PDB file of C-alpha atoms and ligand atoms in Angstrom:
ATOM      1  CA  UNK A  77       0.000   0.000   0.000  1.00 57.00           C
ATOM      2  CA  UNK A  78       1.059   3.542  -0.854  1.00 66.00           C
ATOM      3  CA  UNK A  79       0.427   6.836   0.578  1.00 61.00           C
ATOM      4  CA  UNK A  80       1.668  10.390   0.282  1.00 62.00           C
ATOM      5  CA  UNK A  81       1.018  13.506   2.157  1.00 59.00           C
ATOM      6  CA  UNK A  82       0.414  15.949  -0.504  1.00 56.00           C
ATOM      7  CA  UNK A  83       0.159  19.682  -0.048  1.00 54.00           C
ATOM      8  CA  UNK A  84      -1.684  21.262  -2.795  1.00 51.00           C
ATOM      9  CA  UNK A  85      -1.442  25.201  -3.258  1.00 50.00           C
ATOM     10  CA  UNK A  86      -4.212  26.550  -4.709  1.00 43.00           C
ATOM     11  CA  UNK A  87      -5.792  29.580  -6.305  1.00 38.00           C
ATOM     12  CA  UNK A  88      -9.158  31.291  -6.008  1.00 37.00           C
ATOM     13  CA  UNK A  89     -11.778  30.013  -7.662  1.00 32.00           C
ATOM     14  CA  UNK A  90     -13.397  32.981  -9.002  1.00 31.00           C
ATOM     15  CA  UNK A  91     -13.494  31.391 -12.493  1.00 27.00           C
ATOM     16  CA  UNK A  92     -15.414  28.544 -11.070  1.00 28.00           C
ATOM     17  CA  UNK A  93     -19.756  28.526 -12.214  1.00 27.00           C
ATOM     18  CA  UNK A  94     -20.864  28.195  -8.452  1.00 29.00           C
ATOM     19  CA  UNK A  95     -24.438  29.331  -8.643  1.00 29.00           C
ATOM     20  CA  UNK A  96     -24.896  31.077  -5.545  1.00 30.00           C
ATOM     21  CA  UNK A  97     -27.824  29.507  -3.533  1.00 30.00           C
ATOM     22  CA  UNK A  98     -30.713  31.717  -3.456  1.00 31.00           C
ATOM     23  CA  UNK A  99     -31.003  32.140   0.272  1.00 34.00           C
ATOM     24  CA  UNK A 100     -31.393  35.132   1.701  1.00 45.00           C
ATOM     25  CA  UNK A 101     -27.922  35.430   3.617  1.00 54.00           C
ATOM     26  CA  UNK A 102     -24.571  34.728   2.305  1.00 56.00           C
ATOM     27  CA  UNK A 103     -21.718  32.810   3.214  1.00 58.00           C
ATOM     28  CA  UNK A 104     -19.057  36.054   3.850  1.00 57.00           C
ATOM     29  CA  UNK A 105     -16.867  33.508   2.307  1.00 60.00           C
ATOM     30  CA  UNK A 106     -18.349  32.761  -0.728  1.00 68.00           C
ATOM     31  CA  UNK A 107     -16.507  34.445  -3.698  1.00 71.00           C
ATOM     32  CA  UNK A 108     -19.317  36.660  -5.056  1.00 78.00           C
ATOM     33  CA  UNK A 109     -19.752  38.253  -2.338  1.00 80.00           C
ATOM     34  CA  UNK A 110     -15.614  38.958  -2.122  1.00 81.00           C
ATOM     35  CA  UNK A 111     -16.325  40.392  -5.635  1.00 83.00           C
ATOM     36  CA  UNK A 112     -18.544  42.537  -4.410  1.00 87.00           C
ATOM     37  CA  UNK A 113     -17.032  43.634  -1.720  1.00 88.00           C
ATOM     38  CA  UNK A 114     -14.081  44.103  -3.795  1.00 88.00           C
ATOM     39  CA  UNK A 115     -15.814  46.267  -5.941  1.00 91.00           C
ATOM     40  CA  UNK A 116     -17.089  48.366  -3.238  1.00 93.00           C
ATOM     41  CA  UNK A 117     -14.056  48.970  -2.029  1.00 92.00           C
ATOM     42  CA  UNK A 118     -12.222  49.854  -4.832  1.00 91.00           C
ATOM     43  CA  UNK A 119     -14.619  52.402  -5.558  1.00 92.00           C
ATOM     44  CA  UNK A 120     -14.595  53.482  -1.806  1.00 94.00           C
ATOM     45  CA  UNK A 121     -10.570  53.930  -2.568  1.00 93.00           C
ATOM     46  CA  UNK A 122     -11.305  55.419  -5.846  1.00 91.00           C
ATOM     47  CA  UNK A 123     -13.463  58.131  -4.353  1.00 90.00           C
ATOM     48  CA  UNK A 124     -10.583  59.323  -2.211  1.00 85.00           C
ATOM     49  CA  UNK A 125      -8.712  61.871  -3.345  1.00 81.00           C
ATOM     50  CA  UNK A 126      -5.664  62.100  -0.720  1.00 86.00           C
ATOM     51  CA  UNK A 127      -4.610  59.971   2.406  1.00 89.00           C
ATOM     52  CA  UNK A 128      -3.789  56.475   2.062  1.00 91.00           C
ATOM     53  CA  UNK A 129      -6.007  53.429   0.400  1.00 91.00           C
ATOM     54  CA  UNK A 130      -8.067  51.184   2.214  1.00 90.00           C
ATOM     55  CA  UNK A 131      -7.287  47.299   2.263  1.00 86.00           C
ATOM     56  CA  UNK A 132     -10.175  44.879   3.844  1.00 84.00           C
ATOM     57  CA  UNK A 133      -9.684  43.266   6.696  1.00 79.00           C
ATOM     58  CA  UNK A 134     -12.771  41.552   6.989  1.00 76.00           C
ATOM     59  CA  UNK A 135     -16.379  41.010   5.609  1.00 78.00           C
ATOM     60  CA  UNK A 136     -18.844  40.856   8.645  1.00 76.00           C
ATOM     61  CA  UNK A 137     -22.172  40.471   7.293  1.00 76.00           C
ATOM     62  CA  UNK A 138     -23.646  39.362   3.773  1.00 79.00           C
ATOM     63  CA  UNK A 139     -27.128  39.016   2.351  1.00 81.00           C
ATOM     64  CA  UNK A 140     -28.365  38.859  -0.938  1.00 80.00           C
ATOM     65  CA  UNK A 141     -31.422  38.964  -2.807  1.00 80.00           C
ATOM     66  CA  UNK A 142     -32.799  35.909  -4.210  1.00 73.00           C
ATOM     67  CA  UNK A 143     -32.718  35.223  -8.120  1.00 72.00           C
ATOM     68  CA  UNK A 144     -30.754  35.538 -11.343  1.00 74.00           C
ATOM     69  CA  UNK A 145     -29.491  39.179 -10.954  1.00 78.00           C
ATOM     70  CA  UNK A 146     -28.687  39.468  -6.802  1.00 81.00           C
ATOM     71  CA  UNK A 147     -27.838  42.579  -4.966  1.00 86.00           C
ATOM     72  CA  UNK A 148     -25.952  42.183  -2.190  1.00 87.00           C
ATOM     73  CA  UNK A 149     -25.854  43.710   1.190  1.00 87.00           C
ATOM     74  CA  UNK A 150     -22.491  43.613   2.690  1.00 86.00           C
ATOM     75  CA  UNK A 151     -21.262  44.708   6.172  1.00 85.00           C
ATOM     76  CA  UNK A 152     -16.954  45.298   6.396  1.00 85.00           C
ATOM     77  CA  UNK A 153     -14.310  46.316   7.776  1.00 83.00           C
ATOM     78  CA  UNK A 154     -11.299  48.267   5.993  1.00 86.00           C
ATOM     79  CA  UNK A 155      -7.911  49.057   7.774  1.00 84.00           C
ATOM     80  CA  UNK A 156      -5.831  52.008   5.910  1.00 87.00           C
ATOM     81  CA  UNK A 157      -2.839  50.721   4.249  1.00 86.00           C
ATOM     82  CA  UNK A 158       0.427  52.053   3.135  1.00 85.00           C
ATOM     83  CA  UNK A 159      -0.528  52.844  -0.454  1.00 87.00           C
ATOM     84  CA  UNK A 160      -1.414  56.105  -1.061  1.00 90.00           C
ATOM     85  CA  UNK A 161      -4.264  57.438  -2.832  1.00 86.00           C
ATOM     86  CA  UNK A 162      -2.671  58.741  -5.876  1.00 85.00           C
ATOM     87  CA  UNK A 163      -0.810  55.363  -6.828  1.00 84.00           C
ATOM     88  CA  UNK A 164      -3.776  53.737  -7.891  1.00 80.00           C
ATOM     89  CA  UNK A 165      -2.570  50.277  -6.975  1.00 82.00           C
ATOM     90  CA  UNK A 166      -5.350  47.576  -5.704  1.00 83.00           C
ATOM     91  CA  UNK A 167      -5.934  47.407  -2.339  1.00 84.00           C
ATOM     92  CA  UNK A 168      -4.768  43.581  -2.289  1.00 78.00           C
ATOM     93  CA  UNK A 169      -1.564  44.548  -3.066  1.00 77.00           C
ATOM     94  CA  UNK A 170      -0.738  46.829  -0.846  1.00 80.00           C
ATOM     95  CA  UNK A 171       0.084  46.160   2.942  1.00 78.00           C
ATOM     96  CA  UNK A 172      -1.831  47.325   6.361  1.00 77.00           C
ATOM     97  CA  UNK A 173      -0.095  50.070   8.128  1.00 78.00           C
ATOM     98  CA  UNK A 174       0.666  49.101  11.173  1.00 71.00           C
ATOM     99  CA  UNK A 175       1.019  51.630  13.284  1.00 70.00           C
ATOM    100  CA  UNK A 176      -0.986  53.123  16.137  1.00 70.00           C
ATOM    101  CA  UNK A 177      -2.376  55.876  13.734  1.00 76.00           C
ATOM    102  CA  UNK A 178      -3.709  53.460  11.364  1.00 81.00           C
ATOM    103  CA  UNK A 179      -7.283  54.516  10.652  1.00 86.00           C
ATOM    104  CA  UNK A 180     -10.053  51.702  10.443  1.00 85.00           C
ATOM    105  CA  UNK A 181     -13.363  51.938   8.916  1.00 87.00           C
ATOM    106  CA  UNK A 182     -16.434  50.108   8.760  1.00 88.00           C
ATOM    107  CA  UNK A 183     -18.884  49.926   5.826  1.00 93.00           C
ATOM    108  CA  UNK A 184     -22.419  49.205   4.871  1.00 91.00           C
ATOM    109  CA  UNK A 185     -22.865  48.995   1.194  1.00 93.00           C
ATOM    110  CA  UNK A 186     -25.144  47.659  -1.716  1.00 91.00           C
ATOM    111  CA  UNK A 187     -23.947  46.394  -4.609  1.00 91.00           C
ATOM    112  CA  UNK A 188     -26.084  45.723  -7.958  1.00 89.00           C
ATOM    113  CA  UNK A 189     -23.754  43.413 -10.258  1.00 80.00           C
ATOM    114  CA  UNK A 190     -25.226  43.008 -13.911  1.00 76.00           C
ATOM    115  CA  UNK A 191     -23.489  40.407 -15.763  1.00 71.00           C
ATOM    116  CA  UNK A 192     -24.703  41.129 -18.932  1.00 72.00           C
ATOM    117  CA  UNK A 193     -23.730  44.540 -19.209  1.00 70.00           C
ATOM    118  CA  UNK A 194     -21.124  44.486 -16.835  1.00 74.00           C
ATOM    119  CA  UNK A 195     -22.333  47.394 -14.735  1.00 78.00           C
ATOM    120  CA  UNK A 196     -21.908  47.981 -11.182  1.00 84.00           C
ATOM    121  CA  UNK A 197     -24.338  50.100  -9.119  1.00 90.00           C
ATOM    122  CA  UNK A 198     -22.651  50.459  -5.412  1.00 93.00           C
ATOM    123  CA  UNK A 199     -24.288  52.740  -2.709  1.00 92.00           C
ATOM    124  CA  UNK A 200     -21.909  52.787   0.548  1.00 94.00           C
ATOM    125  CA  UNK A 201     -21.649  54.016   3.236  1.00 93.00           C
ATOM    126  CA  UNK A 202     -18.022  54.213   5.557  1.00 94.00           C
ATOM    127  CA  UNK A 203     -17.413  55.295   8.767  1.00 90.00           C
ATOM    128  CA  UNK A 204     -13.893  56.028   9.634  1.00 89.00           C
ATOM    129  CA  UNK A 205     -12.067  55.777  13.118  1.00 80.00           C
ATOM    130  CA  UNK A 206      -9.104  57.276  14.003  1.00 72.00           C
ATOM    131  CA  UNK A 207      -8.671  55.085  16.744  1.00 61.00           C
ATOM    132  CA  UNK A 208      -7.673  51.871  15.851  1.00 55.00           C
ATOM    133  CA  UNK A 209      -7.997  50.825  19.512  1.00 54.00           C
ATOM    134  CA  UNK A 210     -11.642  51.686  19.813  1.00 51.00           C
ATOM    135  CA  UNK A 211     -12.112  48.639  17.612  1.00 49.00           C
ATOM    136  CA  UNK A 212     -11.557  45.352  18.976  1.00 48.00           C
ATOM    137  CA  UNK A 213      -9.149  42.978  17.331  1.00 45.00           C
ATOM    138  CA  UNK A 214      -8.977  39.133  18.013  1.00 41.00           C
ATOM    139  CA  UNK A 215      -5.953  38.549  15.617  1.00 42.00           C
ATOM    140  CA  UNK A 216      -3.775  40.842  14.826  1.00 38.00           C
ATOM    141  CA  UNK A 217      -4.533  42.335  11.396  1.00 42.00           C
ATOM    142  CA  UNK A 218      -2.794  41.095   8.551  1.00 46.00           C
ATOM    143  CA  UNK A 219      -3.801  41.105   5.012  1.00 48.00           C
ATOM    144  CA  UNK A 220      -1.597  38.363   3.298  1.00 53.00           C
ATOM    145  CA  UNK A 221      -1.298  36.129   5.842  1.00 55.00           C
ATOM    146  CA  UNK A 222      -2.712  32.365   6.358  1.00 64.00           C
ATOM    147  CA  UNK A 223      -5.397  31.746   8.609  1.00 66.00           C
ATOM    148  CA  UNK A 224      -6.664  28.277   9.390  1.00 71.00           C
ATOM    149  CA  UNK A 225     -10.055  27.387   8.566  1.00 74.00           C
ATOM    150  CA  UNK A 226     -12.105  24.336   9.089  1.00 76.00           C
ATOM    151  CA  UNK A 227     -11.124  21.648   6.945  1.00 76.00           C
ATOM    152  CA  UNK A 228     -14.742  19.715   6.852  1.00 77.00           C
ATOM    153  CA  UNK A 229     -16.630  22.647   4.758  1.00 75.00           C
ATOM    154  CA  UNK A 230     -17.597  22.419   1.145  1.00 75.00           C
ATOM    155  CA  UNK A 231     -14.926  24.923   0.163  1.00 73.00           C
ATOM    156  CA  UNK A 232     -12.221  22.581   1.184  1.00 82.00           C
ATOM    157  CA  UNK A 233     -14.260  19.505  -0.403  1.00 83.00           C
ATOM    158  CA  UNK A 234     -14.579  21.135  -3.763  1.00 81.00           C
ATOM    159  CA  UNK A 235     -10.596  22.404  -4.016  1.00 81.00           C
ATOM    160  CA  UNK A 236      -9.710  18.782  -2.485  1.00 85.00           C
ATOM    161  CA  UNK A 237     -11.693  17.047  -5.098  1.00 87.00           C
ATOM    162  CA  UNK A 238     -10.763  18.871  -8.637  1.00 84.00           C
ATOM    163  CA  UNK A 239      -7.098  18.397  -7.138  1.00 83.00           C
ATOM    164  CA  UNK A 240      -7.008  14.640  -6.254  1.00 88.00           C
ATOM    165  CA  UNK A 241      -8.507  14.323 -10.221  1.00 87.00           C
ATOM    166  CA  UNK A 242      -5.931  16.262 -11.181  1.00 84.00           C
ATOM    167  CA  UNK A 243      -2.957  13.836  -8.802  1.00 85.00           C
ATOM    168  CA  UNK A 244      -4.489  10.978 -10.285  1.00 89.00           C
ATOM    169  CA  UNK A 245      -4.762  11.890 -14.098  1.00 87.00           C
ATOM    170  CA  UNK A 246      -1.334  13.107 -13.995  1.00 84.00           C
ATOM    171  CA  UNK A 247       0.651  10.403 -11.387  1.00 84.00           C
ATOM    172  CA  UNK A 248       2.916   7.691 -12.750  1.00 84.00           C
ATOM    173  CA  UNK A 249       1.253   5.696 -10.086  1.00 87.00           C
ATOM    174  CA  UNK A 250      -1.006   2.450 -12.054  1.00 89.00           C
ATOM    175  CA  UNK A 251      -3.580   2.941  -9.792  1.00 90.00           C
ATOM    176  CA  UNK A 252      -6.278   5.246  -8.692  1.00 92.00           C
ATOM    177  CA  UNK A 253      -5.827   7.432  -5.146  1.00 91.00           C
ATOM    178  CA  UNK A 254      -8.049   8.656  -2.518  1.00 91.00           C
ATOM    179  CA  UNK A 255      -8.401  11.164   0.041  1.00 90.00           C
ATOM    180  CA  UNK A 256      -7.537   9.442   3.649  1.00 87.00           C
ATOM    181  CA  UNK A 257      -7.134  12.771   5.855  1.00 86.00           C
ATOM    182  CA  UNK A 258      -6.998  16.164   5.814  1.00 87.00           C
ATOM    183  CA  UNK A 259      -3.758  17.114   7.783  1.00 84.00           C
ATOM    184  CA  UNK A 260      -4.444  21.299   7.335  1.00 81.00           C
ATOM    185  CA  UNK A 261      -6.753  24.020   5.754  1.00 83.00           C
ATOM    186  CA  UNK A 262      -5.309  27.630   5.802  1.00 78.00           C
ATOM    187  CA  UNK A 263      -6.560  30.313   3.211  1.00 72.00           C
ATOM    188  CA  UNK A 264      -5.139  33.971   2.379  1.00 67.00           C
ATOM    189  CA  UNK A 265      -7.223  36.967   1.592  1.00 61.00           C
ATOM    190  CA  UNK A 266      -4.872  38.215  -1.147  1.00 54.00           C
ATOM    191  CA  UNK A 267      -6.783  38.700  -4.552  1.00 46.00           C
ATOM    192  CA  UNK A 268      -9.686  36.234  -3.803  1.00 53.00           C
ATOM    193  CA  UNK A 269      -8.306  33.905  -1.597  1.00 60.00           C
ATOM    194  CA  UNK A 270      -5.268  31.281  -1.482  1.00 67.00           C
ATOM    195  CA  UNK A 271      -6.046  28.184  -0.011  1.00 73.00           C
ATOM    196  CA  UNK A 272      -3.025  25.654   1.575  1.00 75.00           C
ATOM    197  CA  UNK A 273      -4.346  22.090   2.214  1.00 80.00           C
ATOM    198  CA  UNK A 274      -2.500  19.553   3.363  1.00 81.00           C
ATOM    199  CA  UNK A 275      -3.827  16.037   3.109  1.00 83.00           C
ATOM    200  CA  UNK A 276      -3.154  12.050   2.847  1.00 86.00           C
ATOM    201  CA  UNK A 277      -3.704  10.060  -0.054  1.00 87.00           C
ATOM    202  CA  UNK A 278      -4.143   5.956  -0.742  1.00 89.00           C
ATOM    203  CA  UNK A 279      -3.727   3.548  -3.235  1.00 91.00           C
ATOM    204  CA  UNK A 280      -7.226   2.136  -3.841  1.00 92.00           C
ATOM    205  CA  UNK A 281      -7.882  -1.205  -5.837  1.00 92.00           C
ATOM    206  CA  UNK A 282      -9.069   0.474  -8.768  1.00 94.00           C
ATOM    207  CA  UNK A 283      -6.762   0.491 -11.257  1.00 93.00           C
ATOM    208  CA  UNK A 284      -6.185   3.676 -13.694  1.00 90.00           C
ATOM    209  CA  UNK A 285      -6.573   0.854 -16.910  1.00 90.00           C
ATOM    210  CA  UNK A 286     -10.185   0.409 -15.749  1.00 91.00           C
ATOM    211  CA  UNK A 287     -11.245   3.316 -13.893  1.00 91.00           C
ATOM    212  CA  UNK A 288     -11.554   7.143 -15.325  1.00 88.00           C
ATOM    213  CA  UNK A 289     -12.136   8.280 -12.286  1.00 89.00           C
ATOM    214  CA  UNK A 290     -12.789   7.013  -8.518  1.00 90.00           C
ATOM    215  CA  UNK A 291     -16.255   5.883  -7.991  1.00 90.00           C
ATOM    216  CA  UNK A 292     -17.589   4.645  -4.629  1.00 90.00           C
ATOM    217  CA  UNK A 293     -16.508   1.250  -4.997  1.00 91.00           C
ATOM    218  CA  UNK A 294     -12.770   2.138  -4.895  1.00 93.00           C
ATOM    219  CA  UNK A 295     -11.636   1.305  -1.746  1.00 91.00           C
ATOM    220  CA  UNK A 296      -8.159   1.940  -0.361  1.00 89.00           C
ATOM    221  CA  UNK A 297      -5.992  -1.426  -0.214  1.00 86.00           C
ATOM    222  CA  UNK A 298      -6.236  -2.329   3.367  1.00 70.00           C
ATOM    223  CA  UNK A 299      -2.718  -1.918   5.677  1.00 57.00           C
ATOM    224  CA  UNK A 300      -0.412  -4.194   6.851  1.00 44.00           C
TER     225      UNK A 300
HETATM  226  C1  NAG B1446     -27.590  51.482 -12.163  1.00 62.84           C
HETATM  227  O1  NAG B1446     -28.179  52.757 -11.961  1.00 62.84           O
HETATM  228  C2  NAG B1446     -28.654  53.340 -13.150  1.00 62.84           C
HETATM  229  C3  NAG B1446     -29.134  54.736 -12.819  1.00 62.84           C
HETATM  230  O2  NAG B1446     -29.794  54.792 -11.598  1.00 62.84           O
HETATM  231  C4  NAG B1446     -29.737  52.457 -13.747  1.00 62.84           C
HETATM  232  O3  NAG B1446     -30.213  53.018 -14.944  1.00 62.84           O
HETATM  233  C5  NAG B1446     -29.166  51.078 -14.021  1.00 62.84           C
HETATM  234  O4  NAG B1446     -30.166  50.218 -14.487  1.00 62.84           O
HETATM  235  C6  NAG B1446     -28.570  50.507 -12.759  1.00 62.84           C
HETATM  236  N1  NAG B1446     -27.888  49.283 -13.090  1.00 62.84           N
HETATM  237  C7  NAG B1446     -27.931  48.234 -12.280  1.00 62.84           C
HETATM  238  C8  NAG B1446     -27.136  47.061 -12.713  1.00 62.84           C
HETATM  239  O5  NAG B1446     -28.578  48.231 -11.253  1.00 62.84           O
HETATM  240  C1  NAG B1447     -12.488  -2.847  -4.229  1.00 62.84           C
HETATM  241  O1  NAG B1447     -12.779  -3.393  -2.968  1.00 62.84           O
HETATM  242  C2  NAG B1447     -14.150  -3.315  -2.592  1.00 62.84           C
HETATM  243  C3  NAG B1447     -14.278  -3.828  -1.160  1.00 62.84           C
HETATM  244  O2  NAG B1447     -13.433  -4.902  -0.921  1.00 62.84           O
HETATM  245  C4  NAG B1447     -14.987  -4.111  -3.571  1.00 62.84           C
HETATM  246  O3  NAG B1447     -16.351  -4.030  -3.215  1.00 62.84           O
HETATM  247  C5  NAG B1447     -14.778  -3.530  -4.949  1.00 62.84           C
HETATM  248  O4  NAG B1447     -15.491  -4.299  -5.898  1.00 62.84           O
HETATM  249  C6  NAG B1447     -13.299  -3.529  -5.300  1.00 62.84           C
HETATM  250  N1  NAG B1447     -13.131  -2.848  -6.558  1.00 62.84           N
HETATM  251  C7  NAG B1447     -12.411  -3.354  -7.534  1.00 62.84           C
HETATM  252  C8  NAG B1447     -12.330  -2.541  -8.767  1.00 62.84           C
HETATM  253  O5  NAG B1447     -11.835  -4.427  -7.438  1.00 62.84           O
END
């Protein structure tokens, strides 16, 4: 029996066709809404003449409306960062200012995203502190950096699965692998997000000759 500990690296899936569910709130984590979010923001940033650009540091609250063309209703929080204004870079690639001066915002805004003619209406609303202090942080504030998330959600699932297809169309290995464990989950909020999973793999019985693709009737070999 053979196993490897694989660590895949992988990218946002913005280009991905999940069809947002139409329930009435949204998972903060679900990539629409970071694309709309992101689009509020940059206009937020766009807006602003002087001073330094806003980077997010985290979406609190998201709703949307239910059907085909959704509006969403996001809650976040922005943290100035060490671009200014004038250089017109996006906020994901600039870095939080960390200083005690930092200013920190918080804004309400909805966002009307037409597809088909590629319009975006965005009413906001920010409100700007001065005070860094006066708003509570668990973690310390870093855009860039990997947090861990849970490793049993469907966001983990999906990257897991189109990247196992991928091990196993592309391995020298004669037979088919499977998922045993899930070692680590971290993701990045940089430009959508960056996941890091770290996970065990098997050799099942089905061999690559007869099987496209695991079904539930590959099994791993047993051990020992
Ligand atoms: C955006 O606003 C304009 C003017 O209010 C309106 O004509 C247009 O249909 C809106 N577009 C979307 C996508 O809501
Ligand atoms: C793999 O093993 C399982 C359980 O022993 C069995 O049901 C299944 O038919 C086997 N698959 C193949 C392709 O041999």
């Amino acid at each position: 029996m053979k196993a490897f500990i694989v660590l895949a690296l992988c990218c946002s899936f913005f280009s991905s066709s999940a069809v947002p569910l139409a329930f009435e709130f949204s998972d903060c984590d679900d990539p629409h809404v970071f694309k709309a979010v992101d689009a509020a923001l940059k206009k937020y940033n766009e807006d602003r003449a002087t001073g330094n650009q806003f980077a997010l540091y985290v979406v609190m609250e998201a709703k949307r409306t239910a059907g085909p063309d959704p509006q969403y209703y996001v809650k976040y929080r922005i943290l100035e960062s060490t671009c200014a204004a004038e250089e017109n870079k996006h906020w994901q690639e600039c870095h939080y200012k960390v200083s005690a001066e930092a200013k920190t915002g918080e804004c309400t805004a909805r966002i009307h995203m037409n597809d088909a003619d590629k319009t975006t209406n965005i009413s906001q609303e920010c409100k700007i502190f001065s005070d860094v202090s006066k708003i509570r942080y668990t973690v310390a504030p870093c855009l860039g950096c990997f947090h861990h998330i849970s490793s049993d959600g469907s966001e983990v699932s999906d990257i897991l699965e189109k990247t196992i297809q991928n091990f196993n169309k592309n391995s020298g290995e004669p037979a088919l692998f499977k998922l045993v464990e899930i070692k680590e989950a971290k993701r990045q909020v940089v430009a959508g997000w960056n996941y890091i999973i770290k996970y065990e793999i098997e050799e099942t019985n089905c061999s690559k000759d007869q099987f496209q693709d695991l079904t539930p009737e590959c099994k791993i070999t047993s051990r020992g």
